[in-house]
């Protein structure tokens, strides 16, 4: 029994949410009911959101290209039929191309084409009959309509492009944080800005989307990881209209929209995107220590276990899942020990991380230069290929100019890299504690970016990244003749310390201040060495009588 092979196409991504696919499928099923001599083939070819005017459906990977390949390979046999809603679903290309490249190869193979809108059957015999002229007229009409539509759209884009370049407002599709006039929506813009800041600090796109959905803002209710991804790379965030993006005449026109983030923050997001592209995908953990404590044997994360609803201990995740078959490190570290070591060693790393998101003048310049260097490298790669293939003097000159500019940029970057930035001290400590209170996951993500870690080895040795001397966990301190834990014994530089089994809560004692006395007072409070203290006071020098 001959087979019927459906071909379904629509040209615009907007039609994906409409009824185009369903309608075409229903027409196929109606035809099948009226033609019981055919069986519906398992082969179905689709081009969803691909232009028939530009021939996208017959390029590599296109559904119609696969259909033609199946005809050539004999998978679609003589006597079979190809079902299309109308002849323009097969394409809207020029008549000669449509006939020569798409229609005739099918008909000459003895395979019929049925247009379901008018129930017309085109066969191999149709080639030498007046029916082929009717088919050509339909093809010509479809191409002419698409040509006129394309010309109107191109002209409209040209007018809007000129308006944008002249600084006039341009009405077009805009992202969620903009009105059609290109102005910021006051209720949405702060969330978009926060999304960029979270991403730069190391929080993953899915976690960002979850947080935004929880905001209660109706327009963010369906936000997802891919949505956040699209925002992060959209230059409308810094005011640009990306005219004809992805095409040869593409152009980025500045100052069209009100920016939602600074250029520096946008560039930071692009640099982070580039950095994480070469690393294994890592989920944003729910506890700040997960991902910071690592196994010294296999390199995997130590996972957190709870007891009575509270954090209790950490152990190698691989050993926990696979035992000795996965990792030999069976050391379990009390949660209190990890928190204690973290509290004494993380401040320098927090300062280093904060410098990445709170840019100094030098940092901003380095960021601009790094972004320019990356763009120049991409241009040079492209020019090298073209110059080698075409051997045009102008291309070689352009390549030389771009290479010289990259050398200048790299030289300036080298100088800036040797210029230290001031930081640390009270500001870093306060930033660490504020984030620990308000967003410990952001703090953890920042520390992961600068590669802070506490590594646990099989002999209870703990090594902090960048530290010369290790820590040694010696076990719990028990009450005599009892299993009651009084604390946890830890040794550093030959001195044993007993850590309390109770982890003190991080209190919001501090606030930004330049007063050195208040800074010392805060540091003492933070170390839990000052049991009580009077209200803050302003330091004043009182001369002796």
Short mmCIF file of C-alpha atoms in Angstrom, two decimals:
data_model
loop_
_atom_site.label_atom_id
_atom_site.label_comp_id
_atom_site.label_asym_id
_atom_site.label_seq_id
_atom_site.Cartn_x
_atom_site.Cartn_y
_atom_site.Cartn_z
CA UNK A 1 0.00 0.00 0.00
CA UNK A 2 1.45 3.40 -0.96
CA UNK A 3 2.29 5.84 1.82
CA UNK A 4 1.30 9.44 2.45
CA UNK A 5 4.08 11.64 3.86
CA UNK A 6 2.98 14.90 5.54
CA UNK A 7 5.08 18.07 5.28
CA UNK A 8 4.25 20.88 7.71
CA UNK A 9 5.82 24.34 7.73
CA UNK A 10 5.26 27.80 9.11
CA UNK A 11 7.66 30.68 8.73
CA UNK A 12 7.38 32.75 11.90
CA UNK A 13 8.20 31.75 15.45
CA UNK A 14 5.09 33.66 16.51
CA UNK A 15 2.96 31.06 14.72
CA UNK A 16 4.24 28.40 17.11
CA UNK A 17 1.71 29.56 19.70
CA UNK A 18 -1.11 29.66 17.11
CA UNK A 19 -3.09 26.96 15.31
CA UNK A 20 -1.00 26.59 12.14
CA UNK A 21 0.48 23.20 13.02
CA UNK A 22 -2.81 21.84 14.35
CA UNK A 23 -4.71 23.04 11.27
CA UNK A 24 -2.25 21.44 8.85
CA UNK A 25 -2.33 18.18 10.82
CA UNK A 26 -6.15 18.13 10.75
CA UNK A 27 -6.13 18.62 6.95
CA UNK A 28 -3.78 15.65 6.62
CA UNK A 29 -6.10 13.46 8.71
CA UNK A 30 -9.17 14.52 6.70
CA UNK A 31 -7.38 13.57 3.45
CA UNK A 32 -6.35 10.23 4.92
CA UNK A 33 -9.97 9.51 5.81
CA UNK A 34 -11.02 10.25 2.24
CA UNK A 35 -8.22 8.15 0.71
CA UNK A 36 -8.15 4.73 2.43
CA UNK A 37 -5.87 3.31 -0.27
CA UNK A 38 -2.95 5.12 1.39
CA UNK A 39 -1.33 4.49 4.75
CA UNK A 40 0.01 7.33 6.87
CA UNK A 41 3.80 7.13 6.84
CA UNK A 42 5.94 7.18 9.96
CA UNK A 43 7.99 9.79 8.13
CA UNK A 44 6.88 13.34 8.89
CA UNK A 45 8.87 16.38 7.84
CA UNK A 46 8.52 19.73 9.59
CA UNK A 47 9.99 23.20 9.31
CA UNK A 48 8.64 25.16 12.24
CA UNK A 49 9.58 28.83 12.17
CA UNK A 50 11.64 28.59 8.95
CA UNK A 51 11.23 30.94 6.02
CA UNK A 52 10.15 29.46 2.70
CA UNK A 53 10.98 32.75 0.96
CA UNK A 54 14.64 32.72 2.00
CA UNK A 55 14.96 28.96 1.50
CA UNK A 56 15.85 28.22 5.12
CA UNK A 57 13.88 24.95 4.92
CA UNK A 58 16.13 23.46 2.22
CA UNK A 59 19.42 24.28 3.94
CA UNK A 60 21.31 21.74 6.04
CA UNK A 61 19.05 20.52 8.82
CA UNK A 62 15.88 21.78 7.14
CA UNK A 63 12.86 19.50 7.06
CA UNK A 64 12.29 19.86 3.31
CA UNK A 65 15.99 19.20 2.71
CA UNK A 66 15.56 15.92 4.60
CA UNK A 67 12.44 15.12 2.55
CA UNK A 68 14.39 15.61 -0.71
CA UNK A 69 17.21 13.44 0.66
CA UNK A 70 14.67 10.71 1.50
CA UNK A 71 13.32 10.87 -2.07
CA UNK A 72 16.83 10.58 -3.49
CA UNK A 73 17.69 7.68 -1.16
CA UNK A 74 14.49 5.81 -2.02
CA UNK A 75 13.01 6.01 1.48
CA UNK A 76 10.02 7.71 -0.17
CA UNK A 77 9.05 5.42 -3.04
CA UNK A 78 7.35 5.66 -6.43
CA UNK A 79 3.59 5.79 -5.90
CA UNK A 80 3.82 7.55 -2.54
CA UNK A 81 2.38 11.06 -2.05
CA UNK A 82 3.65 14.14 -0.23
CA UNK A 83 0.86 16.08 1.51
CA UNK A 84 1.16 19.88 1.91
CA UNK A 85 -1.48 22.37 3.00
CA UNK A 86 -0.80 24.54 -0.07
CA UNK A 87 2.00 24.82 -2.60
CA UNK A 88 3.42 27.86 -0.77
CA UNK A 89 4.09 25.59 2.24
CA UNK A 90 6.68 23.86 0.07
CA UNK A 91 8.33 27.25 -0.39
CA UNK A 92 7.97 30.82 -1.60
CA UNK A 93 11.16 30.97 -3.63
CA UNK A 94 11.43 32.18 -7.22
CA UNK A 95 9.63 30.03 -9.80
CA UNK A 96 12.75 28.53 -11.43
CA UNK A 97 14.23 27.57 -8.05
CA UNK A 98 10.96 26.14 -6.76
CA UNK A 99 10.40 23.99 -9.82
CA UNK A 100 13.98 22.93 -10.47
CA UNK A 101 15.15 22.35 -6.89
CA UNK A 102 12.00 21.35 -4.98
CA UNK A 103 9.03 20.23 -7.10
CA UNK A 104 10.47 18.43 -10.14
CA UNK A 105 12.88 16.13 -8.20
CA UNK A 106 9.84 14.77 -6.33
CA UNK A 107 7.56 14.41 -9.37
CA UNK A 108 10.28 12.84 -11.55
CA UNK A 109 10.78 10.17 -8.88
CA UNK A 110 7.18 9.07 -9.45
CA UNK A 111 6.00 10.64 -6.19
CA UNK A 112 2.89 12.83 -6.25
CA UNK A 113 2.36 16.13 -4.43
CA UNK A 114 -1.12 16.83 -3.05
CA UNK A 115 -2.13 20.38 -2.05
CA UNK A 116 -4.80 19.92 0.60
CA UNK A 117 -6.37 23.39 0.38
CA UNK A 118 -7.71 22.72 -3.12
CA UNK A 119 -7.28 18.90 -3.23
CA UNK A 120 -5.09 19.14 -6.35
CA UNK A 121 -2.77 16.25 -7.22
CA UNK A 122 0.48 16.91 -9.12
CA UNK A 123 2.12 13.85 -10.67
CA UNK A 124 5.00 13.04 -13.02
CA UNK A 125 2.51 13.28 -15.90
CA UNK A 126 1.62 16.86 -14.88
CA UNK A 127 5.02 18.09 -16.08
CA UNK A 128 3.97 18.03 -19.73
CA UNK A 129 0.39 19.26 -19.29
CA UNK A 130 -1.25 22.68 -18.80
CA UNK A 131 -1.46 21.83 -15.10
CA UNK A 132 2.23 22.71 -14.75
CA UNK A 133 1.48 26.24 -15.94
CA UNK A 134 -1.19 26.59 -13.26
CA UNK A 135 1.34 25.39 -10.71
CA UNK A 136 3.90 27.93 -11.97
CA UNK A 137 1.31 30.69 -11.62
CA UNK A 138 0.68 29.72 -7.99
CA UNK A 139 4.41 29.64 -7.28
CA UNK A 140 4.88 33.06 -8.91
CA UNK A 141 1.99 34.52 -6.91
CA UNK A 142 3.41 33.17 -3.63
CA UNK A 143 6.88 34.54 -4.39
CA UNK A 144 5.51 37.96 -5.45
CA UNK A 145 3.48 38.28 -2.25
CA UNK A 146 6.48 37.42 -0.07
CA UNK A 147 8.73 39.75 -2.09
CA UNK A 148 6.37 42.69 -1.61
CA UNK A 149 6.02 41.91 2.08
CA UNK A 150 9.80 41.62 2.49
CA UNK A 151 10.36 44.93 0.67
CA UNK A 152 7.84 46.69 2.91
CA UNK A 153 9.39 45.27 6.06
CA UNK A 154 12.90 46.18 4.88
CA UNK A 155 11.81 49.72 4.08
CA UNK A 156 10.08 50.02 7.45
CA UNK A 157 13.20 48.78 9.23
CA UNK A 158 15.28 51.28 7.26
CA UNK A 159 13.05 54.15 8.38
CA UNK A 160 13.17 53.02 12.01
CA UNK A 161 16.94 52.54 11.80
CA UNK A 162 17.41 56.11 10.57
CA UNK A 163 15.10 57.43 13.29
CA UNK A 164 17.08 55.53 15.92
CA UNK A 165 20.37 56.93 14.61
CA UNK A 166 18.86 60.44 14.69
CA UNK A 167 17.89 59.99 18.32
CA UNK A 168 14.15 59.77 17.66
CA UNK A 169 12.01 57.21 19.54
CA UNK A 170 11.51 53.87 17.79
CA UNK A 171 8.49 51.64 18.38
CA UNK A 172 9.27 47.94 18.11
CA UNK A 173 9.32 44.77 20.18
CA UNK A 174 10.97 45.50 23.51
CA UNK A 175 12.09 43.34 26.46
CA UNK A 176 10.02 43.00 29.61
CA UNK A 177 11.60 45.94 31.46
CA UNK A 178 10.77 48.53 28.78
CA UNK A 179 7.60 50.24 27.63
CA UNK A 180 6.94 50.47 23.88
CA UNK A 181 8.32 54.01 24.08
CA UNK A 182 11.66 52.58 25.28
CA UNK A 183 11.36 53.81 28.87
CA UNK A 184 11.98 51.75 31.99
CA UNK A 185 9.08 50.14 33.81
CA UNK A 186 9.60 51.27 37.38
CA UNK A 187 8.15 48.07 38.83
CA UNK A 188 10.31 45.70 36.75
CA UNK A 189 13.65 47.51 36.24
CA UNK A 190 14.96 46.94 39.82
CA UNK A 191 14.47 43.18 39.44
CA UNK A 192 16.36 43.11 36.12
CA UNK A 193 19.20 45.09 37.68
CA UNK A 194 19.25 42.66 40.60
CA UNK A 195 19.31 39.71 38.19
CA UNK A 196 22.47 41.07 36.55
CA UNK A 197 24.10 41.66 39.94
CA UNK A 198 23.21 38.17 41.14
CA UNK A 199 24.60 36.61 37.96
CA UNK A 200 27.85 38.56 38.17
CA UNK A 201 28.25 37.48 41.80
CA UNK A 202 28.02 33.84 40.72
CA UNK A 203 24.39 32.83 41.25
CA UNK A 204 23.02 30.55 38.52
CA UNK A 205 20.32 31.55 36.03
CA UNK A 206 17.77 29.01 37.28
CA UNK A 207 18.16 30.19 40.88
CA UNK A 208 17.81 33.80 39.71
CA UNK A 209 14.60 32.88 37.87
CA UNK A 210 13.24 31.15 40.98
CA UNK A 211 13.91 34.25 43.07
CA UNK A 212 12.25 36.52 40.54
CA UNK A 213 9.16 34.32 40.35
CA UNK A 214 8.93 34.49 44.14
CA UNK A 215 8.91 38.31 43.99
CA UNK A 216 5.15 38.34 43.42
CA UNK A 217 5.48 40.57 40.35
CA UNK A 218 2.92 39.31 37.81
CA UNK A 219 5.14 39.97 34.77
CA UNK A 220 7.88 37.78 36.28
CA UNK A 221 5.58 34.87 37.16
CA UNK A 222 6.75 32.73 34.21
CA UNK A 223 10.43 33.66 34.37
CA UNK A 224 12.82 30.75 33.66
CA UNK A 225 16.55 30.12 33.30
CA UNK A 226 16.50 30.63 29.49
CA UNK A 227 14.54 33.86 30.04
CA UNK A 228 17.29 35.19 32.30
CA UNK A 229 19.90 34.03 29.76
CA UNK A 230 18.20 36.11 27.05
CA UNK A 231 18.11 39.19 29.30
CA UNK A 232 21.80 38.90 30.14
CA UNK A 233 22.89 39.03 26.49
CA UNK A 234 20.32 41.61 25.32
CA UNK A 235 22.07 44.91 24.60
CA UNK A 236 18.79 46.73 25.16
CA UNK A 237 19.85 46.49 28.82
CA UNK A 238 22.43 49.20 28.10
CA UNK A 239 20.27 51.17 25.68
CA UNK A 240 21.17 49.60 22.32
CA UNK A 241 18.83 48.56 19.53
CA UNK A 242 20.39 45.54 17.79
CA UNK A 243 19.26 46.31 14.25
CA UNK A 244 19.04 43.19 12.00
CA UNK A 245 20.83 41.09 14.62
CA UNK A 246 22.56 38.07 13.09
CA UNK A 247 22.44 39.42 9.54
CA UNK A 248 25.17 40.88 7.36
CA UNK A 249 23.88 44.44 7.75
CA UNK A 250 23.56 44.11 11.55
CA UNK A 251 24.21 47.29 13.49
CA UNK A 252 24.10 48.18 17.20
CA UNK A 253 22.53 51.63 17.57
CA UNK A 254 23.21 53.25 20.98
CA UNK A 255 20.99 55.48 23.13
CA UNK A 256 17.71 54.15 21.70
CA UNK A 257 16.37 52.92 25.05
CA UNK A 258 16.76 53.95 28.66
CA UNK A 259 19.45 51.62 30.08
CA UNK A 260 18.56 49.36 32.98
CA UNK A 261 22.18 48.56 33.98
CA UNK A 262 25.53 50.28 33.64
CA UNK A 263 27.84 49.32 30.75
CA UNK A 264 30.33 47.98 33.31
CA UNK A 265 27.77 45.63 34.87
CA UNK A 266 26.67 44.42 31.43
CA UNK A 267 30.29 43.74 30.44
CA UNK A 268 30.87 41.91 33.72
CA UNK A 269 27.94 39.65 32.89
CA UNK A 270 29.41 38.88 29.45
CA UNK A 271 32.81 38.12 30.96
CA UNK A 272 31.27 35.76 33.51
CA UNK A 273 29.25 34.06 30.77
CA UNK A 274 32.49 33.52 28.85
CA UNK A 275 34.27 32.20 31.96
CA UNK A 276 31.60 29.66 32.93
CA UNK A 277 31.29 28.39 29.35
CA UNK A 278 34.57 26.48 29.80
CA UNK A 279 33.70 25.05 33.24
CA UNK A 280 31.51 22.09 34.22
CA UNK A 281 27.95 23.13 34.96
CA UNK A 282 27.42 23.66 38.69
CA UNK A 283 24.12 24.02 40.48
CA UNK A 284 23.62 26.85 42.96
CA UNK A 285 23.51 25.12 46.36
CA UNK A 286 20.99 25.88 49.09
CA UNK A 287 23.61 26.17 51.86
CA UNK A 288 26.54 28.54 51.64
CA UNK A 289 29.17 25.94 52.67
CA UNK A 290 28.23 23.40 49.98
CA UNK A 291 30.65 23.87 47.12
CA UNK A 292 33.25 25.55 49.33
CA UNK A 293 34.27 22.40 51.24
CA UNK A 294 35.99 19.91 48.92
CA UNK A 295 37.30 16.36 49.14
CA UNK A 296 41.09 16.10 49.02
CA UNK A 297 40.94 12.61 47.50
CA UNK A 298 38.46 12.93 44.61
CA UNK A 299 37.82 16.69 44.39
CA UNK A 300 34.04 16.45 44.74
CA UNK A 301 31.95 18.62 47.05
CA UNK A 302 31.42 17.76 50.68
CA UNK A 303 27.67 17.55 51.25
CA UNK A 304 25.83 18.75 54.34
CA UNK A 305 23.83 16.39 56.56
CA UNK A 306 21.22 17.54 59.05
CA UNK A 307 20.19 16.13 62.41
CA UNK A 308 17.00 17.21 64.16
CA UNK A 309 16.53 19.84 61.45
CA UNK A 310 19.93 21.47 62.02
CA UNK A 311 23.25 21.23 60.10
CA UNK A 312 25.29 18.45 61.70
CA UNK A 313 28.27 17.35 59.59
CA UNK A 314 29.84 17.34 56.15
CA UNK A 315 31.11 14.34 54.19
CA UNK A 316 32.36 13.59 50.67
CA UNK A 317 29.40 13.41 48.29
CA UNK A 318 31.03 10.75 46.11
CA UNK A 319 31.90 8.54 49.09
CA UNK A 320 28.37 8.98 50.44
CA UNK A 321 26.88 7.71 47.14
CA UNK A 322 29.37 5.04 46.08
CA UNK A 323 31.39 4.27 49.21
CA UNK A 324 34.92 2.90 48.51
CA UNK A 325 34.03 2.27 44.87
CA UNK A 326 33.84 6.03 44.31
CA UNK A 327 36.27 7.57 46.82
CA UNK A 328 38.52 6.45 49.66
CA UNK A 329 37.94 9.53 51.82
CA UNK A 330 35.45 8.61 54.55
CA UNK A 331 36.30 11.53 56.85
CA UNK A 332 33.28 13.29 58.37
CA UNK A 333 33.81 16.86 59.59
CA UNK A 334 31.49 18.53 62.12
CA UNK A 335 29.61 21.48 60.71
CA UNK A 336 30.93 23.64 63.57
CA UNK A 337 34.54 22.95 62.54
CA UNK A 338 33.93 24.00 58.94
CA UNK A 339 32.13 27.18 60.05
CA UNK A 340 34.95 28.02 62.50
CA UNK A 341 37.69 27.66 59.88
CA UNK A 342 35.59 29.57 57.35
CA UNK A 343 34.99 32.45 59.78
CA UNK A 344 38.74 32.87 60.35
CA UNK A 345 39.95 32.50 56.76
CA UNK A 346 37.31 33.78 54.33
CA UNK A 347 37.59 37.54 54.88
CA UNK A 348 40.52 38.06 52.50
CA UNK A 349 38.73 36.05 49.83
CA UNK A 350 35.49 37.97 50.33
CA UNK A 351 37.43 41.18 49.79
CA UNK A 352 38.94 39.73 46.61
CA UNK A 353 35.48 38.69 45.41
CA UNK A 354 33.93 42.07 46.24
CA UNK A 355 36.60 43.79 44.18
CA UNK A 356 35.31 41.85 41.18
CA UNK A 357 31.80 43.30 41.48
CA UNK A 358 32.57 46.68 43.07
CA UNK A 359 34.89 48.04 40.43
CA UNK A 360 37.65 50.55 41.03
CA UNK A 361 38.66 52.96 38.27
CA UNK A 362 41.42 50.53 37.27
CA UNK A 363 38.97 47.63 37.28
CA UNK A 364 36.53 49.46 35.02
CA UNK A 365 39.29 50.24 32.55
CA UNK A 366 40.49 46.61 32.62
CA UNK A 367 36.96 45.42 31.99
CA UNK A 368 36.55 47.72 28.97
CA UNK A 369 39.92 46.63 27.59
CA UNK A 370 39.22 42.93 28.15
CA UNK A 371 35.90 43.21 26.32
CA UNK A 372 37.57 45.09 23.46
CA UNK A 373 40.38 42.53 23.28
CA UNK A 374 37.89 39.67 23.00
CA UNK A 375 35.98 41.48 20.24
CA UNK A 376 39.23 42.21 18.39
CA UNK A 377 40.30 38.57 18.65
CA UNK A 378 37.01 37.43 17.10
CA UNK A 379 37.38 40.01 14.30
CA UNK A 380 41.00 39.00 13.65
CA UNK A 381 40.04 35.31 13.41
CA UNK A 382 37.31 36.14 10.89
CA UNK A 383 39.58 38.44 8.86
CA UNK A 384 42.38 35.86 8.80
CA UNK A 385 40.07 33.28 7.21
CA UNK A 386 38.71 35.76 4.66
CA UNK A 387 42.12 37.21 3.78
CA UNK A 388 43.60 33.74 3.27
CA UNK A 389 40.68 32.69 1.07
CA UNK A 390 40.28 35.87 -1.01
CA UNK A 391 43.77 37.42 -0.87
CA UNK A 392 42.40 40.97 -1.10
CA UNK A 393 44.94 43.69 -0.08
CA UNK A 394 42.29 45.68 1.82
CA UNK A 395 41.55 42.67 4.03
CA UNK A 396 45.24 42.18 4.85
CA UNK A 397 45.51 45.88 5.75
CA UNK A 398 42.44 45.66 7.97
CA UNK A 399 43.89 42.55 9.62
CA UNK A 400 47.16 44.37 10.32
CA UNK A 401 45.32 47.37 11.84
CA UNK A 402 43.20 45.17 14.10
CA UNK A 403 46.26 43.17 15.21
CA UNK A 404 48.14 46.37 16.05
CA UNK A 405 45.18 47.65 18.07
CA UNK A 406 44.99 44.37 19.99
CA UNK A 407 48.70 44.68 20.83
CA UNK A 408 48.08 48.18 22.24
CA UNK A 409 45.15 46.88 24.31
CA UNK A 410 47.15 43.92 25.65
CA UNK A 411 50.07 46.19 26.61
CA UNK A 412 47.76 48.51 28.58
CA UNK A 413 46.13 45.52 30.25
CA UNK A 414 49.54 44.19 31.30
CA UNK A 415 50.34 47.51 33.00
CA UNK A 416 46.98 47.59 34.80
CA UNK A 417 47.40 43.99 35.98
CA UNK A 418 50.63 45.03 37.73
CA UNK A 419 48.88 47.92 39.50
CA UNK A 420 47.57 46.73 42.89
CA UNK A 421 44.15 47.80 44.20
CA UNK A 422 43.75 48.75 47.82
CA UNK A 423 41.18 46.82 49.83
CA UNK A 424 40.53 44.61 52.82
CA UNK A 425 40.09 45.35 56.50
CA UNK A 426 36.87 46.54 58.07
CA UNK A 427 35.02 47.00 54.75
CA UNK A 428 35.59 43.41 53.69
CA UNK A 429 34.56 42.04 57.10
CA UNK A 430 31.38 44.11 57.12
CA UNK A 431 30.50 43.07 53.55
CA UNK A 432 31.01 39.42 54.49
CA UNK A 433 28.74 39.60 57.52
CA UNK A 434 26.02 41.61 55.75
CA UNK A 435 25.86 39.04 52.96
CA UNK A 436 25.91 36.16 55.46
CA UNK A 437 22.76 37.66 57.00
CA UNK A 438 20.90 38.82 53.91
CA UNK A 439 22.10 36.52 51.10
CA UNK A 440 24.48 33.71 52.12
CA UNK A 441 24.02 32.02 48.72
CA UNK A 442 25.37 35.12 46.97
CA UNK A 443 28.31 35.14 49.39
CA UNK A 444 29.01 31.48 48.62
CA UNK A 445 28.77 32.10 44.87
CA UNK A 446 31.23 34.98 45.10
CA UNK A 447 33.72 32.86 47.04
CA UNK A 448 33.45 30.06 44.47
CA UNK A 449 34.32 32.52 41.71
CA UNK A 450 37.60 33.45 43.41
CA UNK A 451 38.25 29.74 44.16
CA UNK A 452 38.12 29.86 47.95
CA UNK A 453 37.90 26.35 49.35
CA UNK A 454 38.42 24.23 52.45
CA UNK A 455 39.87 20.88 51.36
CA UNK A 456 39.42 17.85 53.63
CA UNK A 457 41.99 15.03 53.38
CA UNK A 458 41.60 11.41 54.58
CA UNK A 459 43.76 12.00 57.69
CA UNK A 460 41.45 14.76 59.05
CA UNK A 461 43.79 17.40 57.64
CA UNK A 462 42.02 20.52 56.38
CA UNK A 463 43.74 22.94 54.01
CA UNK A 464 42.39 26.35 53.05
CA UNK A 465 43.15 27.68 49.56
CA UNK A 466 46.07 30.08 49.68
CA UNK A 467 47.04 29.15 53.26
CA UNK A 468 50.51 27.76 53.93
CA UNK A 469 49.71 25.84 57.12
CA UNK A 470 46.90 23.28 57.46
CA UNK A 471 44.39 22.64 60.23
CA UNK A 472 43.93 19.28 61.95
CA UNK A 473 40.61 18.04 63.31
CA UNK A 474 41.36 15.94 66.41
CA UNK A 475 37.84 14.75 67.22
CA UNK A 476 35.14 15.67 69.74
CA UNK A 477 35.73 16.68 73.36
CA UNK A 478 33.43 14.55 75.52
CA UNK A 479 32.18 15.03 79.04
CA UNK A 480 33.93 12.46 81.28
CA UNK A 481 32.09 9.13 81.45
CA UNK A 482 29.45 10.47 79.05
CA UNK A 483 28.66 10.83 75.35
CA UNK A 484 27.78 14.50 75.78
CA UNK A 485 29.84 16.60 73.37
CA UNK A 486 31.48 19.59 75.05
CA UNK A 487 33.15 20.80 71.88
CA UNK A 488 35.38 19.90 68.96
CA UNK A 489 39.18 19.77 69.14
CA UNK A 490 41.15 21.40 66.36
CA UNK A 491 44.88 22.10 66.05
CA UNK A 492 46.58 24.90 64.16
CA UNK A 493 50.30 25.76 64.32
CA UNK A 494 50.75 23.29 67.20
CA UNK A 495 48.09 24.89 69.38
CA UNK A 496 44.90 23.00 70.24
CA UNK A 497 41.58 24.85 70.40
CA UNK A 498 38.22 23.53 71.53
CA UNK A 499 35.33 24.85 69.46
CA UNK A 500 31.89 25.25 70.98
CA UNK A 501 29.23 22.86 69.63
CA UNK A 502 26.92 25.87 69.29
CA UNK A 503 27.46 28.04 66.22
CA UNK A 504 26.91 31.69 67.20
CA UNK A 505 24.39 33.54 65.04
CA UNK A 506 25.77 36.29 62.82
CA UNK A 507 24.40 39.49 64.32
CA UNK A 508 23.80 42.66 62.39
CA UNK A 509 25.95 44.79 64.68
CA UNK A 510 27.94 46.71 62.15
CA UNK A 511 27.32 49.62 59.85
CA UNK A 512 29.66 51.52 57.51
CA UNK A 513 31.88 53.90 59.48
CA UNK A 514 35.23 55.66 59.16
CA UNK A 515 35.63 55.85 62.95
CA UNK A 516 38.62 53.62 63.84
CA UNK A 517 37.34 53.02 67.39
CA UNK A 518 33.99 51.74 66.11
CA UNK A 519 35.76 49.56 63.56
CA UNK A 520 37.83 47.90 66.31
CA UNK A 521 34.72 47.57 68.48
CA UNK A 522 32.93 45.77 65.64
CA UNK A 523 35.85 43.43 65.01
CA UNK A 524 35.87 42.51 68.72
CA UNK A 525 32.13 41.89 68.74
CA UNK A 526 32.52 39.75 65.65
CA UNK A 527 35.16 37.58 67.29
CA UNK A 528 32.84 36.96 70.27
CA UNK A 529 35.59 38.12 72.61
CA UNK A 530 33.65 41.16 73.80
CA UNK A 531 30.74 39.84 75.89
CA UNK A 532 28.91 43.15 76.20
CA UNK A 533 29.48 46.68 75.04
CA UNK A 534 27.89 50.10 75.51
CA UNK A 535 26.14 51.90 72.68
CA UNK A 536 28.45 53.20 69.93
CA UNK A 537 30.07 56.50 70.72
CA UNK A 538 31.97 59.05 68.70
CA UNK A 539 35.66 59.08 69.48
CA UNK A 540 36.91 62.39 70.81
CA UNK A 541 40.36 63.35 72.04
CA UNK A 542 40.22 64.76 75.60
CA UNK A 543 43.47 66.54 76.57
CA UNK A 544 44.89 65.97 80.04
CA UNK A 545 44.10 68.66 82.61
#
